[in-house]
């Protein structure tokens, strides 16, 4: 039997990038997966169809996780379709990098609404609906351990995510649910590469021990462990997955 056979996993923001690879890997391990997207149904359906063609089970559900009503609907529709929720990966996120003087109120509010509010209320829904012995993984960033110009708001949102992960661990522990965070370093995705020069990317590569960018699979492999039974004694932790970036 595959290690996630019979499990149901919601992966927010999983129509592309790291979220897509996580969804595909969890499906390969036997999970029924929910591909969540905000505004790109074509990409989400592409991921879903790819999983189904390989013999897996998946559905694509639209939800803007910055809206509590959408988060509630995401869980309700998942349970209507698959009967339960065992795994939640809070992957959806937004990054707007600007120097302090250029940050507008809308930039601040957008990032906190998606990265902080969305993650918090998805965790709340997990507390209400998740099966005992469930698994939650929140996505943070290794930037919280660096000092990068123009990353102040983004890093602040992820600092909040790491604190949610710590502070909620004992509440979830009453149901045997683990909650952890994964903090990637620079990862070779379409979103990461947008707006960066080749020189900037090469500089990022040199900041870790292996002289390369991370790949989405590097992140998904750690998440695969954290959602398995082998991780049942790990909770409230933030694991930096960054090749020695920090």
PDB file of C-alpha atoms in Angstrom:
ATOM      1  CA  UNK A   1       0.000   0.000   0.000  1.00  0.00           C
ATOM      2  CA  UNK A   2       1.204   3.519  -0.782  1.00  0.00           C
ATOM      3  CA  UNK A   3       1.962   5.522   2.360  1.00  0.00           C
ATOM      4  CA  UNK A   4      -0.857   8.040   1.802  1.00  0.00           C
ATOM      5  CA  UNK A   5      -3.425   5.563   0.476  1.00  0.00           C
ATOM      6  CA  UNK A   6      -6.889   6.648   1.633  1.00  0.00           C
ATOM      7  CA  UNK A   7      -5.739  10.111   2.758  1.00  0.00           C
ATOM      8  CA  UNK A   8      -7.231  13.384   1.484  1.00  0.00           C
ATOM      9  CA  UNK A   9      -4.930  16.381   1.004  1.00  0.00           C
ATOM     10  CA  UNK A  10      -5.696  20.050   0.332  1.00  0.00           C
ATOM     11  CA  UNK A  11      -2.796  21.975  -1.194  1.00  0.00           C
ATOM     12  CA  UNK A  12      -3.503  25.692  -1.497  1.00  0.00           C
ATOM     13  CA  UNK A  13      -2.012  27.535  -4.451  1.00  0.00           C
ATOM     14  CA  UNK A  14      -1.181  24.288  -6.237  1.00  0.00           C
ATOM     15  CA  UNK A  15      -1.794  25.090  -9.903  1.00  0.00           C
ATOM     16  CA  UNK A  16       1.914  25.789 -10.482  1.00  0.00           C
ATOM     17  CA  UNK A  17       5.370  25.995  -8.939  1.00  0.00           C
ATOM     18  CA  UNK A  18       6.138  24.282  -5.640  1.00  0.00           C
ATOM     19  CA  UNK A  19       2.448  23.670  -4.917  1.00  0.00           C
ATOM     20  CA  UNK A  20       2.002  21.743  -8.148  1.00  0.00           C
ATOM     21  CA  UNK A  21       4.934  19.449  -7.424  1.00  0.00           C
ATOM     22  CA  UNK A  22       3.671  18.847  -3.882  1.00  0.00           C
ATOM     23  CA  UNK A  23       0.228  17.898  -5.219  1.00  0.00           C
ATOM     24  CA  UNK A  24       1.696  15.539  -7.812  1.00  0.00           C
ATOM     25  CA  UNK A  25       3.994  13.828  -5.302  1.00  0.00           C
ATOM     26  CA  UNK A  26       1.250  13.363  -2.704  1.00  0.00           C
ATOM     27  CA  UNK A  27      -1.000  11.912  -5.405  1.00  0.00           C
ATOM     28  CA  UNK A  28       1.782   9.499  -6.399  1.00  0.00           C
ATOM     29  CA  UNK A  29       1.834   8.367  -2.754  1.00  0.00           C
ATOM     30  CA  UNK A  30      -1.865   7.524  -2.913  1.00  0.00           C
ATOM     31  CA  UNK A  31      -3.544  10.660  -1.562  1.00  0.00           C
ATOM     32  CA  UNK A  32      -6.681  12.114  -3.064  1.00  0.00           C
ATOM     33  CA  UNK A  33      -5.632  15.696  -3.713  1.00  0.00           C
ATOM     34  CA  UNK A  34      -7.428  19.012  -3.957  1.00  0.00           C
ATOM     35  CA  UNK A  35      -5.787  21.404  -6.389  1.00  0.00           C
ATOM     36  CA  UNK A  36      -6.638  24.864  -5.116  1.00  0.00           C
ATOM     37  CA  UNK A  37      -6.320  27.927  -7.324  1.00  0.00           C
ATOM     38  CA  UNK A  38      -7.394  31.547  -7.119  1.00  0.00           C
ATOM     39  CA  UNK A  39      -7.611  32.776 -10.713  1.00  0.00           C
ATOM     40  CA  UNK A  40      -6.138  30.263 -13.168  1.00  0.00           C
ATOM     41  CA  UNK A  41      -8.535  27.351 -13.755  1.00  0.00           C
ATOM     42  CA  UNK A  42      -6.702  26.187 -16.877  1.00  0.00           C
ATOM     43  CA  UNK A  43      -3.467  25.525 -15.008  1.00  0.00           C
ATOM     44  CA  UNK A  44      -5.306  23.825 -12.121  1.00  0.00           C
ATOM     45  CA  UNK A  45      -7.207  21.554 -14.487  1.00  0.00           C
ATOM     46  CA  UNK A  46      -3.944  20.683 -16.236  1.00  0.00           C
ATOM     47  CA  UNK A  47      -2.490  19.503 -12.919  1.00  0.00           C
ATOM     48  CA  UNK A  48      -5.678  17.618 -12.080  1.00  0.00           C
ATOM     49  CA  UNK A  49      -5.824  15.861 -15.459  1.00  0.00           C
ATOM     50  CA  UNK A  50      -2.173  14.869 -15.221  1.00  0.00           C
ATOM     51  CA  UNK A  51      -2.789  13.214 -11.864  1.00  0.00           C
ATOM     52  CA  UNK A  52      -5.905  11.420 -13.083  1.00  0.00           C
ATOM     53  CA  UNK A  53      -4.113  10.155 -16.186  1.00  0.00           C
ATOM     54  CA  UNK A  54      -1.532   8.521 -13.919  1.00  0.00           C
ATOM     55  CA  UNK A  55      -4.274   6.735 -12.000  1.00  0.00           C
ATOM     56  CA  UNK A  56      -4.592   9.198  -9.133  1.00  0.00           C
ATOM     57  CA  UNK A  57      -7.605  11.035  -7.782  1.00  0.00           C
ATOM     58  CA  UNK A  58      -7.828  14.824  -7.820  1.00  0.00           C
ATOM     59  CA  UNK A  59     -10.225  17.723  -8.072  1.00  0.00           C
ATOM     60  CA  UNK A  60      -9.602  21.415  -8.766  1.00  0.00           C
ATOM     61  CA  UNK A  61     -11.347  23.926  -6.513  1.00  0.00           C
ATOM     62  CA  UNK A  62     -11.317  27.707  -6.798  1.00  0.00           C
ATOM     63  CA  UNK A  63     -10.849  29.640  -3.553  1.00  0.00           C
ATOM     64  CA  UNK A  64      -9.280  32.983  -2.734  1.00  0.00           C
ATOM     65  CA  UNK A  65      -7.759  32.103   0.621  1.00  0.00           C
ATOM     66  CA  UNK A  66      -7.636  35.757   1.655  1.00  0.00           C
ATOM     67  CA  UNK A  67     -11.433  35.463   2.081  1.00  0.00           C
ATOM     68  CA  UNK A  68     -12.743  33.461   5.019  1.00  0.00           C
ATOM     69  CA  UNK A  69     -15.873  32.421   3.131  1.00  0.00           C
ATOM     70  CA  UNK A  70     -13.759  30.933   0.344  1.00  0.00           C
ATOM     71  CA  UNK A  71     -11.624  29.015   2.846  1.00  0.00           C
ATOM     72  CA  UNK A  72     -14.750  27.596   4.471  1.00  0.00           C
ATOM     73  CA  UNK A  73     -16.120  26.593   1.052  1.00  0.00           C
ATOM     74  CA  UNK A  74     -12.815  24.916   0.163  1.00  0.00           C
ATOM     75  CA  UNK A  75     -13.107  22.595   3.143  1.00  0.00           C
ATOM     76  CA  UNK A  76     -16.851  22.042   2.694  1.00  0.00           C
ATOM     77  CA  UNK A  77     -16.474  21.087  -0.971  1.00  0.00           C
ATOM     78  CA  UNK A  78     -13.523  18.826  -0.209  1.00  0.00           C
ATOM     79  CA  UNK A  79     -15.514  16.960   2.427  1.00  0.00           C
ATOM     80  CA  UNK A  80     -18.556  16.767   0.131  1.00  0.00           C
ATOM     81  CA  UNK A  81     -16.370  15.143  -2.535  1.00  0.00           C
ATOM     82  CA  UNK A  82     -13.945  12.992  -0.537  1.00  0.00           C
ATOM     83  CA  UNK A  83     -15.591  12.704   2.882  1.00  0.00           C
ATOM     84  CA  UNK A  84     -12.779  14.082   5.042  1.00  0.00           C
ATOM     85  CA  UNK A  85      -9.501  16.045   5.231  1.00  0.00           C
ATOM     86  CA  UNK A  86      -6.281  14.446   6.488  1.00  0.00           C
ATOM     87  CA  UNK A  87      -3.558  16.765   5.157  1.00  0.00           C
ATOM     88  CA  UNK A  88      -3.384  20.531   4.695  1.00  0.00           C
ATOM     89  CA  UNK A  89      -0.491  22.228   2.910  1.00  0.00           C
ATOM     90  CA  UNK A  90      -0.719  26.019   3.251  1.00  0.00           C
ATOM     91  CA  UNK A  91       1.317  26.826   0.167  1.00  0.00           C
ATOM     92  CA  UNK A  92      -0.528  29.782  -1.395  1.00  0.00           C
ATOM     93  CA  UNK A  93       1.379  33.005  -0.947  1.00  0.00           C
ATOM     94  CA  UNK A  94       2.024  36.445  -2.349  1.00  0.00           C
ATOM     95  CA  UNK A  95       5.314  38.362  -2.534  1.00  0.00           C
ATOM     96  CA  UNK A  96       5.591  42.064  -3.403  1.00  0.00           C
ATOM     97  CA  UNK A  97       9.147  43.294  -2.960  1.00  0.00           C
ATOM     98  CA  UNK A  98       9.616  47.046  -2.633  1.00  0.00           C
ATOM     99  CA  UNK A  99      11.848  49.371  -0.624  1.00  0.00           C
ATOM    100  CA  UNK A 100      10.204  50.667   2.533  1.00  0.00           C
ATOM    101  CA  UNK A 101       9.571  54.123   1.065  1.00  0.00           C
ATOM    102  CA  UNK A 102       7.667  52.631  -1.889  1.00  0.00           C
ATOM    103  CA  UNK A 103       5.339  50.233  -0.058  1.00  0.00           C
ATOM    104  CA  UNK A 104       1.719  51.245  -0.347  1.00  0.00           C
ATOM    105  CA  UNK A 105      -1.091  50.273   1.994  1.00  0.00           C
ATOM    106  CA  UNK A 106      -2.546  47.982  -0.668  1.00  0.00           C
ATOM    107  CA  UNK A 107       0.806  46.142  -0.976  1.00  0.00           C
ATOM    108  CA  UNK A 108       0.881  45.582   2.771  1.00  0.00           C
ATOM    109  CA  UNK A 109      -2.758  44.493   3.008  1.00  0.00           C
ATOM    110  CA  UNK A 110      -2.587  42.086   0.057  1.00  0.00           C
ATOM    111  CA  UNK A 111       0.396  40.200   1.440  1.00  0.00           C
ATOM    112  CA  UNK A 112      -0.972  39.938   4.957  1.00  0.00           C
ATOM    113  CA  UNK A 113      -4.404  38.896   3.676  1.00  0.00           C
ATOM    114  CA  UNK A 114      -3.061  35.961   1.669  1.00  0.00           C
ATOM    115  CA  UNK A 115       0.029  34.894   3.604  1.00  0.00           C
ATOM    116  CA  UNK A 116      -1.175  35.465   7.160  1.00  0.00           C
ATOM    117  CA  UNK A 117      -4.968  35.624   7.215  1.00  0.00           C
ATOM    118  CA  UNK A 118      -5.321  32.846   4.650  1.00  0.00           C
ATOM    119  CA  UNK A 119      -2.977  30.499   6.476  1.00  0.00           C
ATOM    120  CA  UNK A 120      -4.527  31.218   9.879  1.00  0.00           C
ATOM    121  CA  UNK A 121      -8.110  30.568   8.847  1.00  0.00           C
ATOM    122  CA  UNK A 122      -7.173  27.477   6.852  1.00  0.00           C
ATOM    123  CA  UNK A 123      -5.644  26.164  10.080  1.00  0.00           C
ATOM    124  CA  UNK A 124      -8.865  27.059  11.892  1.00  0.00           C
ATOM    125  CA  UNK A 125     -10.884  25.035   9.383  1.00  0.00           C
ATOM    126  CA  UNK A 126      -8.453  22.176   9.819  1.00  0.00           C
ATOM    127  CA  UNK A 127      -9.075  22.230  13.564  1.00  0.00           C
ATOM    128  CA  UNK A 128     -12.821  22.048  12.929  1.00  0.00           C
ATOM    129  CA  UNK A 129     -12.805  19.402  10.202  1.00  0.00           C
ATOM    130  CA  UNK A 130      -9.523  17.487  10.045  1.00  0.00           C
ATOM    131  CA  UNK A 131      -9.375  13.831  10.986  1.00  0.00           C
ATOM    132  CA  UNK A 132      -7.425  12.826  14.093  1.00  0.00           C
ATOM    133  CA  UNK A 133      -3.726  12.230  13.402  1.00  0.00           C
ATOM    134  CA  UNK A 134      -3.818  14.715  10.513  1.00  0.00           C
ATOM    135  CA  UNK A 135      -0.877  16.669   9.143  1.00  0.00           C
ATOM    136  CA  UNK A 136      -0.491  20.410   8.494  1.00  0.00           C
ATOM    137  CA  UNK A 137       2.495  21.991   6.771  1.00  0.00           C
ATOM    138  CA  UNK A 138       2.769  25.770   6.420  1.00  0.00           C
ATOM    139  CA  UNK A 139       5.140  27.282   3.886  1.00  0.00           C
ATOM    140  CA  UNK A 140       7.448  29.973   5.241  1.00  0.00           C
ATOM    141  CA  UNK A 141      10.737  31.257   3.783  1.00  0.00           C
ATOM    142  CA  UNK A 142      14.407  31.214   4.726  1.00  0.00           C
ATOM    143  CA  UNK A 143      14.403  34.964   4.062  1.00  0.00           C
ATOM    144  CA  UNK A 144      13.215  35.341   7.672  1.00  0.00           C
ATOM    145  CA  UNK A 145      16.798  34.529   8.677  1.00  0.00           C
ATOM    146  CA  UNK A 146      18.421  36.991   6.257  1.00  0.00           C
ATOM    147  CA  UNK A 147      18.424  40.778   5.891  1.00  0.00           C
ATOM    148  CA  UNK A 148      17.369  41.535   2.323  1.00  0.00           C
ATOM    149  CA  UNK A 149      16.375  45.010   1.136  1.00  0.00           C
ATOM    150  CA  UNK A 150      12.773  45.197  -0.124  1.00  0.00           C
ATOM    151  CA  UNK A 151      11.644  41.967   1.588  1.00  0.00           C
ATOM    152  CA  UNK A 152      10.411  43.543   4.830  1.00  0.00           C
ATOM    153  CA  UNK A 153       6.661  42.982   4.447  1.00  0.00           C
ATOM    154  CA  UNK A 154       6.987  39.534   2.886  1.00  0.00           C
ATOM    155  CA  UNK A 155       9.401  38.355   5.582  1.00  0.00           C
ATOM    156  CA  UNK A 156       7.088  39.812   8.214  1.00  0.00           C
ATOM    157  CA  UNK A 157       4.167  37.760   6.935  1.00  0.00           C
ATOM    158  CA  UNK A 158       6.207  34.583   7.043  1.00  0.00           C
ATOM    159  CA  UNK A 159       7.434  35.376  10.538  1.00  0.00           C
ATOM    160  CA  UNK A 160       3.777  35.405  11.552  1.00  0.00           C
ATOM    161  CA  UNK A 161       3.251  32.040   9.836  1.00  0.00           C
ATOM    162  CA  UNK A 162       6.141  30.544  11.817  1.00  0.00           C
ATOM    163  CA  UNK A 163       4.623  31.818  15.077  1.00  0.00           C
ATOM    164  CA  UNK A 164       1.212  30.347  14.185  1.00  0.00           C
ATOM    165  CA  UNK A 165       2.993  27.060  13.635  1.00  0.00           C
ATOM    166  CA  UNK A 166       4.567  27.155  17.094  1.00  0.00           C
ATOM    167  CA  UNK A 167       1.614  28.513  19.036  1.00  0.00           C
ATOM    168  CA  UNK A 168      -0.984  26.181  17.518  1.00  0.00           C
ATOM    169  CA  UNK A 169       1.018  22.984  18.017  1.00  0.00           C
ATOM    170  CA  UNK A 170      -0.439  22.138  21.428  1.00  0.00           C
ATOM    171  CA  UNK A 171      -3.990  22.909  20.333  1.00  0.00           C
ATOM    172  CA  UNK A 172      -3.646  20.515  17.419  1.00  0.00           C
ATOM    173  CA  UNK A 173      -1.835  18.003  19.598  1.00  0.00           C
ATOM    174  CA  UNK A 174      -5.089  17.274  21.414  1.00  0.00           C
ATOM    175  CA  UNK A 175      -6.275  15.606  18.194  1.00  0.00           C
ATOM    176  CA  UNK A 176      -2.955  13.974  17.385  1.00  0.00           C
ATOM    177  CA  UNK A 177      -2.433  16.445  14.525  1.00  0.00           C
ATOM    178  CA  UNK A 178       1.058  17.719  13.766  1.00  0.00           C
ATOM    179  CA  UNK A 179       1.693  21.224  12.429  1.00  0.00           C
ATOM    180  CA  UNK A 180       5.072  22.253  11.048  1.00  0.00           C
ATOM    181  CA  UNK A 181       6.506  24.851   8.697  1.00  0.00           C
ATOM    182  CA  UNK A 182       8.939  24.435   5.836  1.00  0.00           C
ATOM    183  CA  UNK A 183      11.110  27.445   4.983  1.00  0.00           C
ATOM    184  CA  UNK A 184      12.592  27.151   1.474  1.00  0.00           C
ATOM    185  CA  UNK A 185      15.518  29.171   0.222  1.00  0.00           C
ATOM    186  CA  UNK A 186      15.562  30.401  -3.400  1.00  0.00           C
ATOM    187  CA  UNK A 187      13.759  27.843  -5.575  1.00  0.00           C
ATOM    188  CA  UNK A 188      13.855  27.596  -9.342  1.00  0.00           C
ATOM    189  CA  UNK A 189      10.258  28.453 -10.237  1.00  0.00           C
ATOM    190  CA  UNK A 190       8.656  30.739 -12.769  1.00  0.00           C
ATOM    191  CA  UNK A 191       7.587  33.152 -10.041  1.00  0.00           C
ATOM    192  CA  UNK A 192      11.054  33.288  -8.478  1.00  0.00           C
ATOM    193  CA  UNK A 193      12.742  34.114 -11.769  1.00  0.00           C
ATOM    194  CA  UNK A 194      10.374  36.935 -12.749  1.00  0.00           C
ATOM    195  CA  UNK A 195      12.068  40.333 -12.495  1.00  0.00           C
ATOM    196  CA  UNK A 196      15.493  38.991 -11.555  1.00  0.00           C
ATOM    197  CA  UNK A 197      18.615  39.473 -13.644  1.00  0.00           C
ATOM    198  CA  UNK A 198      20.950  36.582 -14.415  1.00  0.00           C
ATOM    199  CA  UNK A 199      23.507  38.235 -12.170  1.00  0.00           C
ATOM    200  CA  UNK A 200      21.050  38.317  -9.261  1.00  0.00           C
ATOM    201  CA  UNK A 201      20.178  34.661  -9.738  1.00  0.00           C
ATOM    202  CA  UNK A 202      23.848  33.664  -9.889  1.00  0.00           C
ATOM    203  CA  UNK A 203      24.427  35.596  -6.679  1.00  0.00           C
ATOM    204  CA  UNK A 204      21.611  33.679  -4.975  1.00  0.00           C
ATOM    205  CA  UNK A 205      23.142  30.378  -6.079  1.00  0.00           C
ATOM    206  CA  UNK A 206      26.433  31.257  -4.417  1.00  0.00           C
ATOM    207  CA  UNK A 207      24.739  31.845  -1.057  1.00  0.00           C
ATOM    208  CA  UNK A 208      24.192  28.145  -0.362  1.00  0.00           C
ATOM    209  CA  UNK A 209      26.538  25.191   0.047  1.00  0.00           C
ATOM    210  CA  UNK A 210      25.853  23.606  -3.343  1.00  0.00           C
ATOM    211  CA  UNK A 211      25.973  26.554  -5.742  1.00  0.00           C
ATOM    212  CA  UNK A 212      22.549  26.019  -7.262  1.00  0.00           C
ATOM    213  CA  UNK A 213      18.941  27.032  -6.804  1.00  0.00           C
ATOM    214  CA  UNK A 214      16.636  24.660  -5.018  1.00  0.00           C
ATOM    215  CA  UNK A 215      14.163  22.724  -7.119  1.00  0.00           C
ATOM    216  CA  UNK A 216      10.473  22.269  -6.235  1.00  0.00           C
ATOM    217  CA  UNK A 217      11.158  18.567  -5.676  1.00  0.00           C
ATOM    218  CA  UNK A 218      13.666  19.452  -2.933  1.00  0.00           C
ATOM    219  CA  UNK A 219      10.843  21.090  -0.988  1.00  0.00           C
ATOM    220  CA  UNK A 220       8.223  18.483  -1.807  1.00  0.00           C
ATOM    221  CA  UNK A 221      10.500  15.666  -0.606  1.00  0.00           C
ATOM    222  CA  UNK A 222      10.653  17.160   2.900  1.00  0.00           C
ATOM    223  CA  UNK A 223       6.904  17.736   2.925  1.00  0.00           C
ATOM    224  CA  UNK A 224       6.428  14.104   1.897  1.00  0.00           C
ATOM    225  CA  UNK A 225       8.191  13.129   5.128  1.00  0.00           C
ATOM    226  CA  UNK A 226       6.249  15.611   7.268  1.00  0.00           C
ATOM    227  CA  UNK A 227       2.870  14.267   6.129  1.00  0.00           C
ATOM    228  CA  UNK A 228       3.864  10.640   6.684  1.00  0.00           C
ATOM    229  CA  UNK A 229       3.508   8.587   9.858  1.00  0.00           C
ATOM    230  CA  UNK A 230       7.286   8.755  10.299  1.00  0.00           C
ATOM    231  CA  UNK A 231       7.007  12.395  11.375  1.00  0.00           C
ATOM    232  CA  UNK A 232       4.464  11.903  14.162  1.00  0.00           C
ATOM    233  CA  UNK A 233       6.909  13.112  16.876  1.00  0.00           C
ATOM    234  CA  UNK A 234       7.692  16.384  15.084  1.00  0.00           C
ATOM    235  CA  UNK A 235       5.386  19.357  15.617  1.00  0.00           C
ATOM    236  CA  UNK A 236       5.615  23.111  16.106  1.00  0.00           C
ATOM    237  CA  UNK A 237       8.870  23.240  14.145  1.00  0.00           C
ATOM    238  CA  UNK A 238      10.167  25.317  11.243  1.00  0.00           C
ATOM    239  CA  UNK A 239      12.496  23.353   9.003  1.00  0.00           C
ATOM    240  CA  UNK A 240      14.766  25.355   6.698  1.00  0.00           C
ATOM    241  CA  UNK A 241      15.104  23.571   3.374  1.00  0.00           C
ATOM    242  CA  UNK A 242      17.682  25.681   1.587  1.00  0.00           C
ATOM    243  CA  UNK A 243      20.947  23.846   0.908  1.00  0.00           C
ATOM    244  CA  UNK A 244      22.753  25.839   3.570  1.00  0.00           C
ATOM    245  CA  UNK A 245      21.481  29.237   2.397  1.00  0.00           C
ATOM    246  CA  UNK A 246      21.418  30.210   6.051  1.00  0.00           C
TER     247      UNK A 246
END
